[in-house]
Tab-separated table of C-alpha atoms in Angstrom:
chain	number	residue	atom	x	y	z
A	1	UNK	CA	129.702	-76.936	-351.016
A	2	UNK	CA	126.155	-78.069	-350.387
A	3	UNK	CA	124.419	-77.426	-347.120
A	4	UNK	CA	122.459	-80.136	-345.377
A	5	UNK	CA	118.731	-79.351	-345.387
A	6	UNK	CA	117.021	-79.258	-342.005
A	7	UNK	CA	115.378	-82.575	-341.301
A	8	UNK	CA	111.769	-82.753	-340.146
A	9	UNK	CA	111.623	-84.769	-336.917
A	10	UNK	CA	109.807	-88.082	-337.154
A	11	UNK	CA	106.729	-88.645	-335.028
A	12	UNK	CA	108.721	-90.936	-332.729
A	13	UNK	CA	111.145	-88.083	-332.034
A	14	UNK	CA	108.427	-85.584	-331.090
A	15	UNK	CA	106.718	-85.571	-327.741
A	16	UNK	CA	102.917	-85.450	-327.906
A	17	UNK	CA	101.055	-82.693	-326.084
A	18	UNK	CA	99.168	-84.553	-323.388
A	19	UNK	CA	96.267	-83.444	-321.220
A	20	UNK	CA	98.543	-83.226	-318.199
A	21	UNK	CA	100.789	-80.776	-320.072
A	22	UNK	CA	98.093	-78.115	-320.471
A	23	UNK	CA	95.467	-78.846	-317.788
A	24	UNK	CA	95.567	-79.684	-314.089
A	25	UNK	CA	94.270	-83.218	-314.469
A	26	UNK	CA	95.436	-86.532	-313.069
A	27	UNK	CA	95.287	-90.271	-313.592
A	28	UNK	CA	94.807	-91.887	-316.986
A	29	UNK	CA	93.656	-88.681	-318.668
A	30	UNK	CA	96.851	-86.768	-317.808
A	31	UNK	CA	98.995	-89.177	-319.855
A	32	UNK	CA	96.804	-89.150	-322.970
A	33	UNK	CA	97.708	-87.141	-326.107
A	34	UNK	CA	94.995	-84.659	-327.094
A	35	UNK	CA	93.296	-85.817	-330.291
A	36	UNK	CA	91.502	-83.731	-332.966
A	37	UNK	CA	88.078	-85.166	-332.238
A	38	UNK	CA	88.499	-84.409	-328.528
A	39	UNK	CA	88.937	-80.757	-329.473
A	40	UNK	CA	85.976	-80.924	-331.848
A	41	UNK	CA	83.734	-82.231	-329.066
A	42	UNK	CA	84.782	-79.441	-326.709
A	43	UNK	CA	84.271	-76.828	-329.434
A	44	UNK	CA	80.736	-78.098	-329.991
A	45	UNK	CA	80.000	-78.112	-326.261
A	46	UNK	CA	81.315	-74.540	-325.789
A	47	UNK	CA	79.325	-73.321	-328.788
A	48	UNK	CA	76.139	-74.826	-327.346
A	49	UNK	CA	76.531	-72.927	-324.049
A	50	UNK	CA	78.324	-69.727	-325.071
A	51	UNK	CA	77.214	-69.397	-328.700
A	52	UNK	CA	80.862	-69.584	-329.756
A	53	UNK	CA	84.165	-71.027	-328.601
A	54	UNK	CA	85.951	-69.059	-325.908
A	55	UNK	CA	89.150	-67.216	-326.774
A	56	UNK	CA	91.911	-68.910	-324.820
A	57	UNK	CA	89.438	-71.413	-323.367
A	58	UNK	CA	89.798	-75.205	-323.116
A	59	UNK	CA	88.509	-75.795	-326.648
A	60	UNK	CA	91.107	-73.427	-328.114
A	61	UNK	CA	93.885	-74.997	-326.036
A	62	UNK	CA	92.805	-78.492	-327.078
A	63	UNK	CA	92.638	-77.490	-330.743
A	64	UNK	CA	96.185	-76.111	-330.673
A	65	UNK	CA	97.483	-79.245	-328.949
A	66	UNK	CA	95.602	-81.576	-331.307
A	67	UNK	CA	96.937	-79.705	-334.343
A	68	UNK	CA	100.494	-80.157	-333.072
A	69	UNK	CA	99.935	-83.853	-332.431
A	70	UNK	CA	98.351	-84.383	-335.841
A	71	UNK	CA	101.144	-82.571	-337.707
A	72	UNK	CA	103.688	-84.662	-335.828
A	73	UNK	CA	101.930	-87.800	-337.005
A	74	UNK	CA	101.139	-88.861	-333.446
A	75	UNK	CA	97.357	-88.881	-333.976
A	76	UNK	CA	95.107	-88.963	-337.012
A	77	UNK	CA	92.503	-86.345	-337.891
A	78	UNK	CA	89.624	-88.669	-337.038
A	79	UNK	CA	91.158	-89.951	-333.791
A	80	UNK	CA	89.522	-89.533	-330.407
A	81	UNK	CA	91.234	-90.328	-327.107
A	82	UNK	CA	89.797	-93.532	-325.699
A	83	UNK	CA	88.926	-92.172	-322.236
A	84	UNK	CA	87.453	-89.015	-323.751
A	85	UNK	CA	85.367	-91.092	-326.132
A	86	UNK	CA	84.062	-93.216	-323.271
A	87	UNK	CA	83.333	-90.474	-320.739
A	88	UNK	CA	82.833	-87.476	-323.020
A	89	UNK	CA	83.224	-83.733	-322.500
A	90	UNK	CA	80.760	-81.417	-320.779
A	91	UNK	CA	80.129	-77.705	-320.342
A	92	UNK	CA	77.649	-77.102	-317.521
A	93	UNK	CA	76.088	-74.029	-315.913
A	94	UNK	CA	75.258	-73.776	-312.204
A	95	UNK	CA	73.214	-70.768	-311.090
A	96	UNK	CA	73.405	-69.179	-307.659
A	97	UNK	CA	71.858	-65.928	-306.421
A	98	UNK	CA	74.038	-63.230	-307.952
A	99	UNK	CA	76.381	-65.543	-309.826
A	100	UNK	CA	76.707	-68.310	-312.374
A	101	UNK	CA	79.507	-70.867	-312.562
A	102	UNK	CA	80.315	-72.471	-315.916
A	103	UNK	CA	82.418	-75.619	-315.677
A	104	UNK	CA	84.145	-77.403	-318.563
A	105	UNK	CA	85.202	-81.014	-318.048
A	106	UNK	CA	86.909	-83.789	-319.975
A	107	UNK	CA	86.277	-87.359	-318.821
A	108	UNK	CA	84.863	-86.019	-315.567
A	109	UNK	CA	87.869	-83.818	-314.728
A	110	UNK	CA	87.583	-80.012	-314.681
A	111	UNK	CA	89.706	-78.269	-317.324
A	112	UNK	CA	88.135	-74.815	-317.126
A	113	UNK	CA	85.816	-72.816	-314.896
A	114	UNK	CA	84.303	-69.367	-315.362
A	115	UNK	CA	82.530	-67.088	-312.939
A	116	UNK	CA	79.839	-64.704	-314.127
A	117	UNK	CA	78.085	-62.289	-311.807
A	118	UNK	CA	74.373	-62.123	-312.548
A	119	UNK	CA	71.617	-59.738	-311.462
A	120	UNK	CA	69.602	-60.549	-308.362
A	121	UNK	CA	65.894	-59.845	-308.791
A	122	UNK	CA	63.415	-58.906	-306.091
A	123	UNK	CA	59.784	-57.901	-306.049
A	124	UNK	CA	58.829	-54.479	-304.775
A	125	UNK	CA	55.770	-53.723	-302.634
A	126	UNK	CA	53.864	-52.779	-305.798
A	127	UNK	CA	54.579	-56.147	-307.378
A	128	UNK	CA	57.185	-54.775	-309.787
A	129	UNK	CA	60.203	-56.992	-310.360
A	130	UNK	CA	63.437	-55.057	-309.938
A	131	UNK	CA	67.082	-55.926	-309.865
A	132	UNK	CA	68.944	-55.663	-306.579
A	133	UNK	CA	72.483	-54.303	-306.647
A	134	UNK	CA	75.087	-56.940	-305.833
A	135	UNK	CA	76.755	-56.192	-302.512
A	136	UNK	CA	80.378	-56.678	-301.530
A	137	UNK	CA	79.294	-59.433	-299.137
A	138	UNK	CA	77.452	-61.252	-301.917
A	139	UNK	CA	80.520	-60.955	-304.161
A	140	UNK	CA	82.657	-62.489	-301.405
A	141	UNK	CA	80.180	-65.362	-301.160
A	142	UNK	CA	80.447	-65.827	-304.926
A	143	UNK	CA	84.230	-66.134	-304.652
A	144	UNK	CA	83.733	-68.828	-302.012
A	145	UNK	CA	81.883	-70.824	-304.666
A	146	UNK	CA	84.159	-70.127	-307.641
A	147	UNK	CA	87.542	-70.315	-305.895
A	148	UNK	CA	86.511	-71.984	-302.650
A	149	UNK	CA	89.195	-74.685	-302.726
A	150	UNK	CA	92.029	-72.157	-302.974
A	151	UNK	CA	94.141	-72.080	-299.790
A	152	UNK	CA	94.007	-68.643	-298.190
A	153	UNK	CA	97.234	-66.677	-298.674
A	154	UNK	CA	98.283	-63.151	-297.794
A	155	UNK	CA	96.916	-61.695	-301.049
A	156	UNK	CA	93.490	-63.148	-300.239
A	157	UNK	CA	93.667	-61.817	-296.676
A	158	UNK	CA	94.582	-58.344	-297.929
A	159	UNK	CA	91.721	-58.355	-300.432
A	160	UNK	CA	89.243	-59.565	-297.806
A	161	UNK	CA	90.412	-56.872	-295.395
A	162	UNK	CA	89.958	-54.209	-298.081
A	163	UNK	CA	86.520	-55.606	-298.892
A	164	UNK	CA	85.434	-55.592	-295.233
A	165	UNK	CA	86.636	-52.016	-294.750
A	166	UNK	CA	84.780	-50.832	-297.827
A	167	UNK	CA	81.612	-52.733	-296.931
A	168	UNK	CA	81.513	-51.375	-293.384
A	169	UNK	CA	83.034	-47.948	-293.996
A	170	UNK	CA	85.473	-48.526	-291.143
A	171	UNK	CA	89.219	-49.212	-291.085
A	172	UNK	CA	88.911	-51.073	-287.783
A	173	UNK	CA	89.400	-54.836	-288.122
A	174	UNK	CA	86.734	-56.492	-285.987
A	175	UNK	CA	88.017	-59.392	-283.841
A	176	UNK	CA	86.646	-62.642	-285.234
A	177	UNK	CA	85.444	-60.935	-288.421
A	178	UNK	CA	86.169	-61.935	-291.991
A	179	UNK	CA	89.411	-59.968	-292.264
A	180	UNK	CA	90.768	-61.202	-288.916
A	181	UNK	CA	89.866	-64.789	-289.787
A	182	UNK	CA	91.495	-64.495	-293.223
A	183	UNK	CA	94.694	-63.055	-291.723
A	184	UNK	CA	94.888	-65.905	-289.217
A	185	UNK	CA	94.236	-68.452	-291.981
A	186	UNK	CA	96.989	-67.013	-294.186
A	187	UNK	CA	99.496	-67.109	-291.324
A	188	UNK	CA	98.470	-70.681	-290.451
A	189	UNK	CA	98.695	-71.869	-294.062
A	190	UNK	CA	102.141	-70.350	-294.535
A	191	UNK	CA	103.638	-72.877	-292.162
A	192	UNK	CA	102.116	-75.938	-293.849
A	193	UNK	CA	103.438	-78.092	-296.685
A	194	UNK	CA	100.797	-79.302	-299.123
A	195	UNK	CA	97.294	-77.921	-299.567
A	196	UNK	CA	95.224	-80.676	-297.983
A	197	UNK	CA	95.254	-79.326	-294.415
A	198	UNK	CA	95.231	-75.629	-295.309
A	199	UNK	CA	92.292	-73.320	-294.609
A	200	UNK	CA	90.448	-72.614	-297.863
A	201	UNK	CA	88.592	-69.536	-299.075
A	202	UNK	CA	85.253	-71.312	-298.684
A	203	UNK	CA	86.038	-71.857	-294.990
A	204	UNK	CA	86.363	-68.101	-294.511
A	205	UNK	CA	83.883	-66.627	-296.992
A	206	UNK	CA	80.865	-68.932	-296.953
A	207	UNK	CA	77.996	-66.820	-295.623
A	208	UNK	CA	80.119	-63.667	-295.836
A	209	UNK	CA	77.154	-61.348	-296.417
A	210	UNK	CA	75.614	-62.165	-293.037
A	211	UNK	CA	78.967	-62.204	-291.234
A	212	UNK	CA	79.715	-58.599	-292.163
A	213	UNK	CA	78.432	-56.072	-289.602
A	214	UNK	CA	77.428	-53.838	-292.541
A	215	UNK	CA	77.322	-54.213	-296.315
A	216	UNK	CA	76.942	-52.067	-299.425
A	217	UNK	CA	76.551	-52.367	-303.182
A	218	UNK	CA	79.862	-53.006	-304.928
A	219	UNK	CA	81.159	-50.045	-306.964
A	220	UNK	CA	84.006	-49.600	-309.409
A	221	UNK	CA	85.989	-47.728	-306.735
A	222	UNK	CA	85.506	-50.640	-304.327
A	223	UNK	CA	86.646	-53.099	-306.981
A	224	UNK	CA	89.755	-51.044	-307.807
A	225	UNK	CA	90.739	-50.746	-304.141
A	226	UNK	CA	90.258	-54.459	-303.471
A	227	UNK	CA	92.119	-55.424	-306.656
A	228	UNK	CA	95.015	-53.159	-305.664
A	229	UNK	CA	95.215	-54.779	-302.220
A	230	UNK	CA	95.222	-58.287	-303.702
A	231	UNK	CA	97.882	-57.500	-306.313
A	232	UNK	CA	100.202	-55.726	-303.855
A	233	UNK	CA	100.378	-58.887	-301.779
A	234	UNK	CA	100.670	-61.398	-304.631
A	235	UNK	CA	104.230	-62.314	-305.700
A	236	UNK	CA	103.077	-62.772	-309.298
A	237	UNK	CA	101.023	-59.546	-309.348
A	238	UNK	CA	98.156	-61.562	-310.814
A	239	UNK	CA	94.582	-61.791	-309.474
A	240	UNK	CA	93.362	-65.295	-308.769
A	241	UNK	CA	90.683	-66.435	-311.283
A	242	UNK	CA	87.287	-66.203	-309.590
A	243	UNK	CA	88.925	-64.945	-306.407
A	244	UNK	CA	88.017	-62.033	-304.158
A	245	UNK	CA	89.150	-59.172	-306.399
A	246	UNK	CA	87.694	-60.632	-309.603
A	247	UNK	CA	84.370	-61.417	-307.924
A	248	UNK	CA	83.945	-57.882	-306.591
A	249	UNK	CA	84.995	-56.441	-309.962
A	250	UNK	CA	82.378	-58.557	-311.739
A	251	UNK	CA	79.698	-57.422	-309.287
A	252	UNK	CA	80.693	-53.777	-309.725
A	253	UNK	CA	80.475	-54.057	-313.521
A	254	UNK	CA	76.932	-55.413	-313.327
A	255	UNK	CA	75.876	-52.723	-310.856
A	256	UNK	CA	77.327	-49.987	-313.014
A	257	UNK	CA	75.681	-51.338	-316.147
A	258	UNK	CA	72.294	-51.455	-314.465
A	259	UNK	CA	72.660	-47.909	-313.160
A	260	UNK	CA	73.123	-46.687	-316.728
A	261	UNK	CA	69.578	-47.726	-317.651
């Protein structure tokens, strides 16, 4: 008795991988299948900025999606999505003191963002240019830029409290300080539906370095303690990309690397 061979689904029977399936985008772009030439454009843009495509980055995600769509016969190898062709893809760098933000966009919508801590340079009294260690306060300010639109939750508040304690060397939570403000924001946000009216990280952490009564250079021990506090209070046990714990960890890595020279 012969067995029926498995039948390859026709293109009409396969759902395309659309931008909205793999990225947090909206509008016309979200409903568009990812095409091979879209991925090729993002690969070229990433290579220009990074020197290579990023493992697990938007270009890699787009390539995997485009390959699926092409094999399913939904798009051709030379196809480009109309809105992507009109508005293009970009990979841009924005430098701040102590940090750099790299943003990847398709048709004007952000599909990836990276935070990199960078050395801060100062000139000594002798005219010699030296690197300043990145402080915990400066790392908190960096997280306000990289994850500023994230609503404050209890994991953020715990990380900010740990950061304040380590920066000041005191376990006392100062009334009206960063930690107290973050705790109030997390409690306030918990009772709200939707993110629009919630207090964001940027509302709490902008200007953090001057709001702290004392500050210190970020160390590996500081980073580990702050990361532990954030993870203990996160239901997914995952640090937020560019958030408090990751920002302090990045600062600590740079400080440690510079101390080795």
